[in-house]
Tab-separated table of C-alpha atoms in Angstrom:
chain	number	residue	atom	x	y	z
A	1	MET	CA	-19.395	60.723	-69.298
A	2	THR	CA	-17.801	61.793	-72.496
A	3	GLU	CA	-19.062	61.387	-75.857
A	4	GLU	CA	-16.384	58.798	-76.712
A	5	ALA	CA	-17.440	56.712	-73.745
A	6	ILE	CA	-21.110	56.753	-74.895
A	7	TRP	CA	-20.115	55.618	-78.454
A	8	ALA	CA	-17.799	52.988	-77.079
A	9	ALA	CA	-20.630	51.499	-74.844
A	10	TYR	CA	-22.937	51.624	-77.913
A	11	GLU	CA	-20.422	49.730	-80.077
A	12	ALA	CA	-19.914	47.097	-77.497
A	13	HIS	CA	-23.744	46.595	-77.358
A	14	LEU	CA	-24.106	46.221	-81.056
A	15	LYS	CA	-21.243	43.558	-81.039
A	16	GLN	CA	-22.940	41.688	-78.237
A	17	ARG	CA	-26.308	41.775	-80.300
A	18	SER	CA	-24.577	40.581	-83.408
A	19	ARG	CA	-23.069	37.711	-81.649
A	20	ASN	CA	-26.495	36.692	-80.438
A	21	ARG	CA	-28.298	36.788	-83.753
A	22	ALA	CA	-28.110	34.131	-86.608
A	23	PRO	CA	-27.346	34.911	-89.346
A	24	LYS	CA	-25.369	37.776	-87.959
A	25	ALA	CA	-25.282	40.964	-90.021
A	26	PRO	CA	-21.951	42.784	-90.500
A	27	ALA	CA	-21.242	45.432	-87.735
A	28	ARG	CA	-21.621	49.000	-88.670
A	29	PRO	CA	-18.131	50.820	-88.372
A	30	PHE	CA	-17.474	53.252	-85.971
A	31	HIS	CA	-16.699	56.173	-88.345
A	32	ALA	CA	-19.949	55.524	-89.978
A	33	LEU	CA	-22.168	55.989	-87.073
A	34	PRO	CA	-23.847	59.413	-86.861
A	35	ARG	CA	-22.448	62.025	-84.662
A	36	VAL	CA	-24.393	63.851	-81.995
A	37	PRO	CA	-24.391	67.610	-82.577
A	38	GLU	CA	-22.274	69.572	-80.446
A	39	VAL	CA	-25.089	71.833	-79.552
A	40	ALA	CA	-26.743	68.971	-77.701
A	41	PRO	CA	-26.560	69.272	-74.060
A	42	PRO	CA	-24.012	67.024	-72.355
A	43	LEU	CA	-25.258	63.685	-71.429
A	44	ASP	CA	-24.566	61.232	-68.639
A	45	VAL	CA	-25.241	57.500	-68.882
A	46	VAL	CA	-27.033	56.758	-65.862
A	47	SER	CA	-27.637	53.041	-66.504
A	48	ALA	CA	-26.629	50.418	-69.105
A	49	SER	CA	-27.672	46.916	-68.902
A	50	ALA	CA	-27.962	43.785	-71.167
A	51	SER	CA	-31.538	44.881	-72.359
A	52	GLU	CA	-31.350	48.514	-72.990
A	53	LEU	CA	-29.121	51.479	-72.865
A	54	THR	CA	-30.628	54.603	-71.125
A	55	ILE	CA	-29.124	57.999	-71.526
A	56	MET	CA	-29.854	60.924	-69.163
A	57	PRO	CA	-29.450	64.683	-69.700
A	58	SER	CA	-26.383	66.119	-67.877
A	59	ARG	CA	-27.038	67.800	-64.456
A	60	GLU	CA	-25.210	70.801	-65.878
A	61	CYS	CA	-28.085	71.714	-68.115
A	62	GLY	CA	-30.252	71.675	-64.993
A	63	SER	CA	-33.023	69.763	-66.528
A	64	GLU	CA	-35.094	67.275	-64.706
A	65	LEU	CA	-36.582	65.267	-67.640
A	66	ASP	CA	-37.145	61.702	-67.365
A	67	PRO	CA	-34.502	59.432	-68.883
A	68	VAL	CA	-34.901	59.013	-72.516
A	69	PRO	CA	-33.765	55.676	-74.144
A	70	VAL	CA	-31.685	56.474	-77.313
A	71	THR	CA	-31.380	52.837	-78.652
A	72	GLU	CA	-33.983	50.288	-79.254
A	73	PRO	CA	-34.436	47.657	-76.673
A	74	ILE	CA	-32.075	44.759	-77.164
A	75	SER	CA	-33.968	41.772	-77.842
A	76	GLU	CA	-33.038	38.594	-76.084
A	77	PRO	CA	-30.895	36.211	-78.086
A	78	GLN	CA	-32.979	33.922	-80.280
A	79	PRO	CA	-32.069	30.260	-79.987
A	80	ALA	CA	-30.581	28.657	-83.102
A	81	SER	CA	-33.023	26.985	-85.417
A	82	GLU	CA	-32.848	23.207	-85.072
A	83	PRO	CA	-32.463	21.320	-88.394
A	84	ILE	CA	-35.724	19.698	-89.688
A	85	SER	CA	-35.698	16.136	-88.965
A	86	GLU	CA	-37.547	13.423	-91.179
A	87	PRO	CA	-40.616	12.240	-89.619
A	88	GLU	CA	-40.013	8.806	-88.064
A	89	PRO	CA	-41.756	5.831	-89.985
A	90	GLU	CA	-44.802	4.703	-88.086
A	91	PRO	CA	-44.317	1.130	-86.816
A	92	GLU	CA	-46.055	-1.568	-88.677
A	93	PRO	CA	-48.924	-3.082	-86.816
A	94	GLU	CA	-47.987	-6.426	-85.435
A	95	LEU	CA	-49.847	-9.167	-87.027
A	96	GLU	CA	-51.360	-11.723	-84.812
A	97	PRO	CA	-49.981	-15.234	-85.387
A	98	GLU	CA	-52.375	-17.329	-87.535
A	99	VAL	CA	-53.913	-20.005	-85.413
A	100	GLU	CA	-54.332	-23.364	-87.433
A	101	PRO	CA	-57.609	-24.882	-87.000
A	102	ILE	CA	-57.736	-28.032	-84.894
A	103	SER	CA	-58.274	-30.912	-87.248
A	104	GLU	CA	-59.779	-34.159	-86.364
A	105	PRO	CA	-57.480	-37.070	-85.697
A	106	SER	CA	-56.914	-38.965	-88.942
A	107	ASN	CA	-57.968	-42.443	-89.078
A	108	PRO	CA	-54.615	-44.477	-89.819
A	109	LEU	CA	-56.754	-47.159	-91.553
A	110	GLY	CA	-58.364	-44.830	-94.101
A	111	ASN	CA	-61.474	-46.585	-95.552
A	112	ARG	CA	-60.281	-49.888	-94.333
A	113	LEU	CA	-62.120	-51.940	-91.548
A	114	ALA	CA	-58.827	-53.359	-90.051
A	115	ASP	CA	-55.286	-53.775	-90.890
A	116	GLU	CA	-53.631	-56.762	-92.544
A	117	ARG	CA	-52.673	-58.354	-89.200
A	118	THR	CA	-56.285	-58.266	-87.839
A	119	LEU	CA	-57.553	-59.523	-91.317
A	120	GLY	CA	-55.108	-62.465	-91.020
A	121	VAL	CA	-56.577	-63.295	-87.559
A	122	LEU	CA	-60.062	-63.283	-89.066
A	123	ASP	CA	-58.874	-65.739	-91.641
A	124	TRP	CA	-59.513	-63.234	-94.372
A	125	PRO	CA	-56.751	-64.478	-96.808
A	126	ALA	CA	-58.523	-67.856	-96.882
A	127	VAL	CA	-61.613	-65.996	-98.088
A	128	ARG	CA	-59.674	-64.275	-100.804
A	129	ALA	CA	-58.214	-67.630	-101.851
A	130	LEU	CA	-61.743	-68.984	-102.405
A	131	VAL	CA	-62.689	-66.258	-104.428
A	132	ALA	CA	-59.655	-66.103	-106.710
A	133	ARG	CA	-60.141	-69.681	-107.387
A	134	GLU	CA	-63.367	-68.993	-109.032
A	135	THR	CA	-62.029	-66.273	-111.371
A	136	THR	CA	-61.205	-66.888	-115.113
A	137	THR	CA	-59.073	-63.909	-115.772
A	138	HIS	CA	-55.569	-62.737	-114.380
A	139	ARG	CA	-56.977	-59.246	-113.539
A	140	ALA	CA	-59.970	-60.832	-111.811
A	141	THR	CA	-57.407	-63.194	-109.589
A	142	ALA	CA	-55.401	-59.958	-108.715
A	143	ARG	CA	-58.223	-58.192	-107.565
A	144	ALA	CA	-59.601	-61.228	-105.528
A	145	HIS	CA	-56.211	-61.335	-103.811
A	146	ALA	CA	-56.340	-57.569	-103.004
A	147	MET	CA	-59.943	-57.517	-101.614
A	148	ILE	CA	-60.552	-55.874	-98.351
A	149	PRO	CA	-63.900	-55.680	-96.337
A	150	LEU	CA	-66.064	-52.845	-97.209
A	151	VAL	CA	-67.103	-50.066	-94.663
A	152	ASP	CA	-69.764	-48.403	-96.704
A	153	PHE	CA	-73.089	-50.310	-96.081
A	154	THR	CA	-74.768	-48.704	-99.312
A	155	ARG	CA	-71.989	-50.326	-101.287
A	156	VAL	CA	-72.049	-53.617	-99.361
A	157	ARG	CA	-75.698	-54.021	-100.197
A	158	LEU	CA	-75.004	-53.162	-103.824
A	159	GLU	CA	-72.265	-55.759	-104.245
A	160	GLN	CA	-74.534	-58.234	-102.501
A	161	LYS	CA	-77.104	-57.623	-105.209
A	162	ALA	CA	-74.601	-57.980	-108.100
A	163	THR	CA	-73.361	-61.215	-106.465
A	164	ALA	CA	-76.890	-62.821	-106.331
A	165	GLU	CA	-77.719	-61.735	-109.992
A	166	MET	CA	-74.308	-63.235	-111.199
A	167	ARG	CA	-75.204	-66.342	-109.226
A	168	ALA	CA	-78.458	-66.683	-110.827
A	169	ILE	CA	-76.899	-66.203	-114.366
A	170	ALA	CA	-74.364	-68.866	-113.664
A	171	THR	CA	-77.197	-71.221	-112.405
A	172	ASP	CA	-79.638	-70.797	-115.117
A	173	SER	CA	-77.240	-71.264	-118.112
A	174	ALA	CA	-73.939	-72.760	-118.886
A	175	LEU	CA	-71.750	-69.604	-118.918
A	176	GLU	CA	-68.304	-71.019	-119.851
A	177	LEU	CA	-65.574	-68.351	-120.054
A	178	PRO	CA	-61.975	-69.262	-121.098
A	179	ARG	CA	-59.125	-68.423	-119.020
A	180	VAL	CA	-57.956	-64.853	-119.964
A	181	ARG	CA	-54.401	-63.468	-119.605
A	182	GLU	CA	-53.653	-59.871	-118.678
A	183	VAL	CA	-53.656	-57.880	-122.161
A	184	GLY	CA	-53.733	-54.319	-120.858
A	185	GLU	CA	-50.066	-53.652	-121.559
A	186	ALA	CA	-50.029	-54.984	-125.075
A	187	VAL	CA	-53.187	-52.996	-125.953
A	188	ALA	CA	-51.364	-49.854	-124.912
A	189	ARG	CA	-48.364	-50.678	-126.915
A	190	ALA	CA	-50.519	-51.137	-129.846
A	191	ALA	CA	-52.086	-47.735	-129.217
A	192	ARG	CA	-48.722	-46.202	-129.233
A	193	GLY	CA	-48.126	-47.511	-132.701
A	194	GLY	CA	-46.136	-50.659	-131.734
A	195	THR	CA	-46.477	-54.195	-133.550
A	196	LEU	CA	-47.619	-57.093	-131.321
A	197	ALA	CA	-46.390	-60.653	-131.459
A	198	PRO	CA	-48.906	-63.409	-132.714
A	199	ASP	CA	-49.283	-64.770	-129.145
A	200	GLU	CA	-50.124	-61.302	-127.907
A	201	LEU	CA	-52.838	-60.686	-130.588
A	202	ARG	CA	-54.166	-64.268	-129.729
A	203	ASP	CA	-54.723	-63.447	-126.090
A	204	ILE	CA	-56.370	-60.244	-127.054
A	205	GLY	CA	-58.822	-61.973	-129.224
A	206	ILE	CA	-59.523	-64.501	-126.523
A	207	ALA	CA	-60.133	-61.753	-124.062
A	208	LEU	CA	-62.353	-59.662	-126.342
A	209	ALA	CA	-64.479	-62.845	-127.134
A	210	ALA	CA	-64.905	-63.754	-123.529
A	211	ALA	CA	-65.971	-60.231	-122.611
A	212	ASP	CA	-68.397	-59.960	-125.392
A	213	ALA	CA	-70.019	-63.279	-124.554
A	214	ALA	CA	-70.462	-62.110	-120.842
A	215	VAL	CA	-71.770	-58.804	-121.824
A	216	ARG	CA	-74.375	-60.455	-124.166
A	217	ARG	CA	-75.352	-62.894	-121.412
A	218	ILE	CA	-75.983	-60.266	-118.838
A	219	ARG	CA	-78.036	-58.060	-120.999
A	220	ALA	CA	-80.205	-60.974	-121.894
A	221	SER	CA	-80.721	-61.565	-118.163
A	222	ILE	CA	-82.832	-59.966	-115.351
A	223	ALA	CA	-80.035	-58.341	-113.664
A	224	PRO	CA	-80.397	-54.570	-113.230
A	225	THR	CA	-77.193	-54.056	-111.093
A	226	LEU	CA	-74.843	-55.927	-113.532
A	227	GLN	CA	-76.786	-54.321	-116.617
A	228	ALA	CA	-75.969	-50.846	-115.170
A	229	ARG	CA	-72.272	-51.813	-114.884
A	230	ALA	CA	-72.299	-53.311	-118.452
A	231	GLU	CA	-74.255	-50.384	-119.930
A	232	LEU	CA	-71.023	-48.569	-121.155
A	233	ALA	CA	-69.291	-51.818	-122.625
A	234	THR	CA	-68.858	-51.735	-126.343
A	235	PRO	CA	-68.331	-55.236	-128.062
A	236	LEU	CA	-65.515	-55.280	-130.631
A	237	PRO	CA	-66.581	-58.388	-132.716
A	238	GLU	CA	-64.826	-57.272	-135.905
A	239	VAL	CA	-61.444	-57.141	-133.900
A	240	ALA	CA	-61.982	-60.580	-132.319
A	241	ALA	CA	-62.964	-62.025	-135.549
A	242	ALA	CA	-60.036	-60.486	-137.476
A	243	ILE	CA	-57.665	-61.974	-134.935
A	244	ASP	CA	-59.326	-65.302	-134.917
A	245	ARG	CA	-59.032	-65.541	-138.819
A	246	ALA	CA	-55.328	-64.812	-138.788
A	247	ILE	CA	-53.822	-66.249	-135.590
A	248	GLY	CA	-54.059	-69.792	-134.490
A	249	GLU	CA	-54.369	-71.237	-131.122
A	250	ARG	CA	-50.762	-71.899	-130.792
A	251	GLY	CA	-49.949	-68.219	-131.796
A	252	GLU	CA	-49.010	-68.936	-135.296
A	253	VAL	CA	-49.919	-66.821	-138.305
A	254	LEU	CA	-52.487	-68.774	-140.366
A	255	ASP	CA	-52.171	-69.341	-144.164
A	256	ARG	CA	-55.768	-67.824	-144.486
A	257	ALA	CA	-54.665	-64.592	-142.969
A	258	SER	CA	-54.030	-63.252	-146.582
A	259	PRO	CA	-54.070	-64.821	-150.078
A	260	ALA	CA	-50.298	-63.639	-150.721
A	261	LEU	CA	-49.196	-65.432	-147.514
A	262	ALA	CA	-50.913	-68.708	-148.657
A	263	ARG	CA	-49.442	-68.437	-152.072
A	264	PHE	CA	-45.862	-67.857	-150.698
A	265	ARG	CA	-45.990	-70.737	-148.263
A	266	ARG	CA	-47.358	-72.997	-151.040
A	267	ASN	CA	-44.552	-71.996	-153.378
A	268	VAL	CA	-42.007	-72.619	-150.481
A	269	THR	CA	-43.491	-76.179	-149.822
A	270	LEU	CA	-42.829	-76.994	-153.542
A	271	ALA	CA	-39.280	-75.481	-153.633
A	272	GLN	CA	-38.567	-77.459	-150.432
A	273	ASP	CA	-39.805	-80.658	-151.995
A	274	ASP	CA	-37.696	-80.114	-155.072
A	275	ALA	CA	-34.542	-79.327	-153.048
A	276	ARG	CA	-35.246	-82.394	-150.886
A	277	GLU	CA	-35.342	-84.547	-153.968
A	278	ARG	CA	-32.262	-83.442	-155.385
A	279	CYS	CA	-30.362	-84.141	-152.305
A	280	ALA	CA	-31.780	-87.472	-152.053
A	281	ALA	CA	-31.019	-88.324	-155.496
A	282	ILE	CA	-27.316	-87.725	-154.776
A	283	LEU	CA	-27.718	-90.109	-151.809
A	284	ARG	CA	-29.087	-92.704	-153.974
A	285	SER	CA	-26.385	-92.462	-156.666
A	286	PRO	CA	-23.723	-95.378	-156.626
A	287	LYS	CA	-21.207	-92.628	-157.799
A	288	TYR	CA	-21.141	-91.150	-154.122
A	289	ALA	CA	-21.861	-94.242	-152.225
A	290	LYS	CA	-18.379	-94.352	-150.556
A	291	ALA	CA	-18.537	-90.501	-149.647
A	292	ILE	CA	-21.934	-90.804	-147.901
A	293	GLN	CA	-21.774	-90.843	-144.161
A	294	ASP	CA	-25.653	-91.142	-143.588
A	295	ALA	CA	-28.154	-91.500	-146.236
A	296	ILE	CA	-30.405	-88.761	-144.842
A	297	VAL	CA	-31.258	-85.342	-145.981
A	298	THR	CA	-30.796	-82.658	-143.025
A	299	VAL	CA	-31.123	-78.863	-142.944
A	300	ARG	CA	-28.389	-76.442	-142.011
A	301	GLU	CA	-28.948	-72.768	-142.013
A	302	ASN	CA	-32.385	-73.296	-143.575
A	303	ARG	CA	-30.902	-75.040	-146.441
A	304	PHE	CA	-30.941	-78.845	-147.542
A	305	VAL	CA	-27.739	-80.686	-146.983
A	306	ILE	CA	-26.308	-84.183	-147.068
A	307	PRO	CA	-23.782	-85.782	-144.669
A	308	ILE	CA	-20.412	-86.558	-146.218
A	309	LYS	CA	-17.364	-88.162	-144.897
A	310	ALA	CA	-14.470	-85.714	-144.160
A	311	GLU	CA	-11.950	-87.688	-146.190
A	312	PHE	CA	-14.303	-87.463	-149.167
A	313	ALA	CA	-14.864	-83.680	-148.903
A	314	GLY	CA	-13.934	-83.124	-152.677
A	315	ALA	CA	-15.774	-86.030	-153.942
A	316	VAL	CA	-19.287	-84.359	-153.894
A	317	PRO	CA	-19.260	-80.843	-155.221
A	318	GLY	CA	-20.981	-78.341	-153.200
A	319	VAL	CA	-20.872	-75.780	-150.315
A	320	VAL	CA	-19.895	-76.953	-146.858
A	321	HIS	CA	-22.341	-75.324	-144.285
A	322	ASP	CA	-21.410	-77.257	-141.098
A	323	THR	CA	-19.215	-80.116	-139.417
A	324	SER	CA	-20.060	-82.503	-136.731
A	325	SER	CA	-18.658	-82.318	-133.303
A	326	THR	CA	-16.116	-84.937	-134.098
A	327	GLY	CA	-14.983	-83.384	-137.332
A	328	HIS	CA	-15.649	-86.646	-139.389
A	329	THR	CA	-18.720	-85.549	-141.095
A	330	LEU	CA	-19.323	-82.547	-143.451
A	331	PHE	CA	-22.806	-81.273	-144.080
A	332	ILE	CA	-22.475	-80.263	-147.706
A	333	GLU	CA	-25.257	-78.399	-149.923
A	334	PRO	CA	-24.816	-80.235	-153.401
A	335	LEU	CA	-24.610	-77.993	-156.478
A	336	ASP	CA	-27.559	-79.633	-157.979
A	337	ALA	CA	-29.695	-78.379	-155.209
A	338	LEU	CA	-28.188	-74.968	-154.880
A	339	GLU	CA	-30.372	-72.923	-157.071
A	340	VAL	CA	-33.523	-74.556	-155.648
A	341	ASN	CA	-32.244	-73.649	-152.035
A	342	ASN	CA	-31.771	-70.059	-153.127
A	343	ARG	CA	-35.332	-70.005	-154.516
A	344	VAL	CA	-36.490	-71.275	-151.195
A	345	ARG	CA	-34.657	-68.748	-149.264
A	346	THR	CA	-36.167	-65.858	-151.342
A	347	MET	CA	-39.627	-67.022	-151.037
A	348	ARG	CA	-38.972	-67.339	-147.236
A	349	ILE	CA	-37.981	-63.648	-147.033
A	350	GLU	CA	-41.335	-62.646	-148.998
A	351	GLU	CA	-43.134	-64.861	-146.431
A	352	GLN	CA	-41.760	-63.118	-143.609
A	353	ARG	CA	-42.496	-59.671	-145.098
A	354	GLU	CA	-46.172	-60.671	-145.376
A	355	VAL	CA	-46.416	-62.018	-141.964
A	356	ALA	CA	-44.881	-58.710	-140.514
A	357	ARG	CA	-47.543	-56.869	-142.643
A	358	ILE	CA	-50.413	-58.881	-141.365
A	359	LEU	CA	-49.106	-58.339	-137.715
A	360	GLY	CA	-48.894	-54.458	-138.297
A	361	GLU	CA	-52.438	-54.248	-139.610
A	362	LEU	CA	-54.008	-56.287	-136.766
A	363	SER	CA	-51.814	-54.269	-134.214
A	364	ALA	CA	-53.131	-50.913	-135.809
A	365	LEU	CA	-56.498	-52.265	-135.675
A	366	VAL	CA	-56.236	-53.075	-131.904
A	367	GLY	CA	-54.515	-49.724	-131.225
A	368	SER	CA	-57.495	-47.945	-132.995
A	369	ARG	CA	-59.832	-49.554	-130.569
A	370	ALA	CA	-57.813	-49.229	-127.457
A	371	ASP	CA	-60.098	-46.789	-125.685
A	372	ARG	CA	-63.102	-49.182	-126.231
A	373	ALA	CA	-61.066	-52.386	-125.308
A	374	GLU	CA	-60.892	-52.021	-121.658
A	375	ILE	CA	-60.793	-55.722	-120.738
């Protein structure tokens, strides 16, 4: 084999190896390869495989040397490196489903012994009515109508003891309690700064007095169960006394509520008598006899007037305040009574202001004791 053939085979081997390697180095040009000296004996290629190239000395040299490899063994092509993949996230452990504890079946009646239908069959409403008949307050009556049989034997025995003690108190002494209205809403309004009406204050005074009498009677008796319940009760005699001094039984503000109120009302009474007398004097005067419809002094718009025939409207000087339904009568305030009626009106306004002041003070007193006035 010629030298050119050897180099051609060698160049083919390098190209094959460069294609199998990554990254591939640039091939060495043919002219850059070293030349075999011409003095070297001619060689023959005895074998060339994909793994190595073996060169043998030429037979012309007459040498029997073993074949000498002139190139490094061609390594097998390396597989291309695989891209590094991100580690897959570990799957989250599956949570076992929560198992709700098995609860006991609830009692649809709660703490009740029976439903309303069963209680009706047992004639329980009649028992409620008998108890409500013996109550003296609206709140106690409402509680009596809402009673249900107790299921706690300890509480049953406690209520029986309280009933026996209350029966003994009612039997040994004449415990007379007045009928008391529900005043919880009025007390709450007073605590918020509201002004109560006279009848509301009257009801609160009656309720406080009744509660105070009942508590004092229980504490003076041998009744440990009832005394334990009345232990926290705080009497409010000053509130009840202030209301009783200022408010009457019919819900009116009394003259004794304050000295100023008594003075205003006394002056109003005197001025009213004066105005009435001046109107009566005109009715008695012969000068106006033909103009008078009826010889009476009446009141229109809180002012004293006299009835005058419509056809004599100009005969009596004064201010017309009203007419009759038929139009035949005029109700005239005579000029002689005009100044006195104005004075009565002024004193009425002062009286109303004093009444409002008294109601405001009593309401504030009740509101300041609202936390202790649980009636």
